[in-house]
Protein backbone atom coordinates (compact mmCIF):
# COMPACT_ATOMS: atom_id res chain seq x y z
CA MET A 1 -9.01 -23.81 7.64
CA ALA A 2 -8.09 -22.67 3.23
CA PHE A 3 -8.17 -18.81 2.71
CA ALA A 4 -10.92 -17.21 0.76
CA GLY A 5 -9.93 -17.30 -2.40
CA SER A 6 -7.58 -20.65 -2.32
CA ALA A 7 -8.33 -23.52 -4.67
CA HIS A 8 -10.03 -25.32 -1.61
CA TYR A 9 -13.07 -22.88 -2.06
CA GLN A 10 -12.45 -21.91 -6.06
CA ALA A 11 -12.77 -26.69 -5.91
CA TYR A 12 -16.86 -25.73 -5.00
CA GLU A 13 -17.73 -23.70 -7.93
CA ASP A 14 -19.18 -24.54 -10.76
CA ASP A 15 -22.85 -23.85 -12.63
CA ALA A 16 -24.32 -24.53 -9.03
CA HIS A 17 -22.15 -22.73 -6.56
CA PRO A 18 -21.58 -19.00 -8.82
CA HIS A 19 -18.65 -16.97 -6.86
CA VAL A 20 -17.61 -19.26 -4.38
CA ALA A 21 -14.00 -17.88 -4.31
CA ALA A 22 -15.86 -13.92 -4.52
CA ARG A 23 -17.79 -14.44 -1.79
CA ALA A 24 -15.85 -16.30 0.30
CA ARG A 25 -12.73 -13.35 -0.01
CA LEU A 26 -15.30 -10.69 0.05
CA ASP A 27 -16.76 -11.99 3.53
CA VAL A 28 -14.04 -12.38 5.06
CA LEU A 29 -12.40 -9.52 4.26
CA ALA A 30 -15.75 -7.61 6.00
CA ARG A 31 -15.28 -9.87 8.83
CA LEU A 32 -11.90 -8.96 8.86
CA MET A 33 -13.04 -4.64 8.71
CA ASP A 34 -15.85 -4.75 10.97
CA ASN A 35 -15.97 -7.48 13.64
CA ALA A 36 -12.67 -9.17 13.59
CA PHE A 37 -11.50 -8.78 17.63
CA VAL A 38 -14.04 -8.75 20.65
CA ILE A 39 -13.62 -6.50 22.56
CA PRO A 40 -13.06 -8.97 26.39
CA GLY A 41 -15.44 -8.68 28.81
CA THR A 42 -18.13 -6.72 26.76
CA GLY A 43 -19.21 -8.83 24.11
CA ILE A 44 -18.83 -6.40 21.40
CA GLY A 45 -16.83 -6.53 18.01
CA VAL A 46 -14.19 -4.04 16.59
CA GLY A 47 -12.28 -5.06 13.52
CA ALA A 48 -9.90 -3.13 11.57
CA ASP A 49 -12.08 0.07 10.22
CA ALA A 50 -11.89 1.22 13.40
CA LEU A 51 -8.08 0.09 14.59
CA LEU A 52 -7.33 2.45 11.37
CA ASN A 53 -9.44 4.96 12.22
CA ILE A 54 -7.04 5.43 15.58
CA VAL A 55 -4.78 7.29 12.67
CA PRO A 56 -6.29 10.22 12.17
CA GLY A 57 -6.36 10.77 8.33
CA ALA A 58 -4.35 8.11 6.57
CA GLY A 59 -6.26 5.40 8.01
CA THR A 60 -9.63 6.58 7.32
CA LEU A 61 -8.50 6.95 3.95
CA LEU A 62 -6.81 3.49 3.80
CA ALA A 63 -10.07 1.90 5.70
CA THR A 64 -12.40 3.63 3.28
CA GLY A 65 -10.09 2.47 0.36
CA VAL A 66 -10.77 -1.17 1.26
CA SER A 67 -14.67 -0.65 2.08
CA ALA A 68 -14.75 1.14 -2.14
CA TYR A 69 -13.10 -2.21 -2.96
CA LEU A 70 -15.71 -4.30 -2.25
CA VAL A 71 -18.15 -1.91 -3.74
CA TRP A 72 -15.99 -2.63 -6.58
CA GLU A 73 -16.24 -6.42 -6.68
CA ALA A 74 -19.73 -6.15 -6.21
CA ARG A 75 -19.72 -4.19 -9.46
CA GLN A 76 -17.71 -7.18 -10.83
CA LEU A 77 -20.32 -9.53 -9.69
CA GLY A 78 -22.77 -7.69 -11.75
CA ALA A 79 -24.83 -6.00 -9.06
CA PRO A 80 -27.60 -3.67 -10.30
CA ARG A 81 -26.27 0.51 -9.90
CA MET A 82 -29.09 0.69 -7.56
CA LEU A 83 -27.76 -1.80 -4.75
CA LEU A 84 -24.57 -0.09 -5.97
CA ALA A 85 -25.43 3.15 -5.07
CA LYS A 86 -26.86 2.12 -1.60
CA MET A 87 -23.70 0.69 -1.14
CA ALA A 88 -21.31 3.79 -1.95
CA GLY A 89 -23.61 4.84 0.41
CA ASN A 90 -22.90 3.06 3.15
CA VAL A 91 -19.26 3.77 2.39
CA GLY A 92 -19.71 6.89 2.45
CA LEU A 93 -21.56 7.36 6.10
CA ASP A 94 -18.93 5.52 7.42
CA ALA A 95 -16.60 7.54 6.43
CA VAL A 96 -17.63 10.43 7.70
CA ILE A 97 -18.90 9.02 10.82
CA SER A 98 -14.98 8.16 10.28
CA MET A 99 -13.73 11.56 10.17
CA VAL A 100 -14.83 13.38 13.37
CA PRO A 101 -12.28 12.71 16.70
CA LEU A 102 -12.95 10.46 18.92
CA VAL A 103 -16.88 10.39 17.82
CA GLY A 104 -16.42 8.31 14.60
CA TRP A 105 -14.06 5.27 16.83
CA VAL A 106 -17.15 4.68 18.56
CA GLY A 107 -19.33 4.87 15.40
CA ASP A 108 -17.59 2.55 13.40
CA VAL A 109 -18.00 -0.02 15.87
CA PHE A 110 -22.05 0.06 16.12
CA PHE A 111 -22.42 0.79 11.91
CA ARG A 112 -20.56 -1.69 10.04
CA ALA A 113 -20.73 -0.87 6.79
CA ASN A 114 -18.75 -3.21 5.10
CA VAL A 115 -20.54 -6.50 7.29
CA ARG A 116 -23.99 -4.71 5.52
CA ASN A 117 -22.75 -4.14 1.92
CA VAL A 118 -21.28 -8.06 2.00
CA LYS A 119 -25.18 -8.92 3.09
CA LEU A 120 -27.12 -6.75 0.23
CA LEU A 121 -24.83 -8.08 -2.46
CA GLN A 122 -25.48 -11.70 -0.58
CA ASP A 123 -28.88 -11.00 -0.80
CA HIS A 124 -29.01 -9.66 -4.36
CA LEU A 125 -26.77 -12.56 -5.31
CA ASP A 126 -29.26 -15.11 -3.63
CA LYS A 127 -32.52 -13.95 -5.29
CA LEU A 128 -30.68 -13.65 -8.44
CA ALA A 129 -29.83 -17.27 -8.25
CA ARG A 130 -33.25 -17.95 -7.52
CA LEU A 131 -34.31 -16.56 -10.36
CA LYS A 132 -32.65 -18.63 -12.88
CA ALA A 133 -33.11 -21.50 -10.71
CA GLU A 134 -37.11 -21.09 -11.51
CA ASP A 135 -35.75 -20.82 -14.83
CA GLY A 136 -33.99 -23.94 -14.55
CA SER A 137 -30.53 -22.68 -14.37
CA ILE A 138 -28.39 -22.70 -11.83
CA THR A 139 -28.88 -22.47 -7.68
CA THR A 140 -26.55 -20.69 -5.13
CA SER A 141 -26.06 -20.20 -1.86
CA TRP A 142 -23.82 -17.79 0.50
CA GLN A 143 -23.05 -20.59 2.49
CA VAL A 144 -18.91 -20.87 2.38
CA VAL A 145 -17.67 -24.92 2.36
CA LYS A 146 -15.31 -25.67 5.16
């Protein structure tokens, strides 16, 4: 499988499927941060966000920085201010939850801000594509070609 944002994904990016590379990159990053690993015997996924927050202060700061990057990417893709505000709210809530020792780690397992934010962006881009399709312009979907 090619890495998100690699030439493999960009080969499928055209007028009919805009932002494929960015979508794939953000999806991979969100899954890495929120549910990359499964706790054996539980089926509960944890990601780098929860693991980073084991390190007080620096881990939380780094995890919040990666989450903020996702919001920045959404802005680069033309997300409206209201959507960016919702995404920033999710990042803020995740940061506040993460600051509480032990409770924050458990909170990161159940509140997946990055996956939630990518889903919000996905819904927005799909809605935008449907509206453009009605005008006869372009169509798109969040599907990543493997």
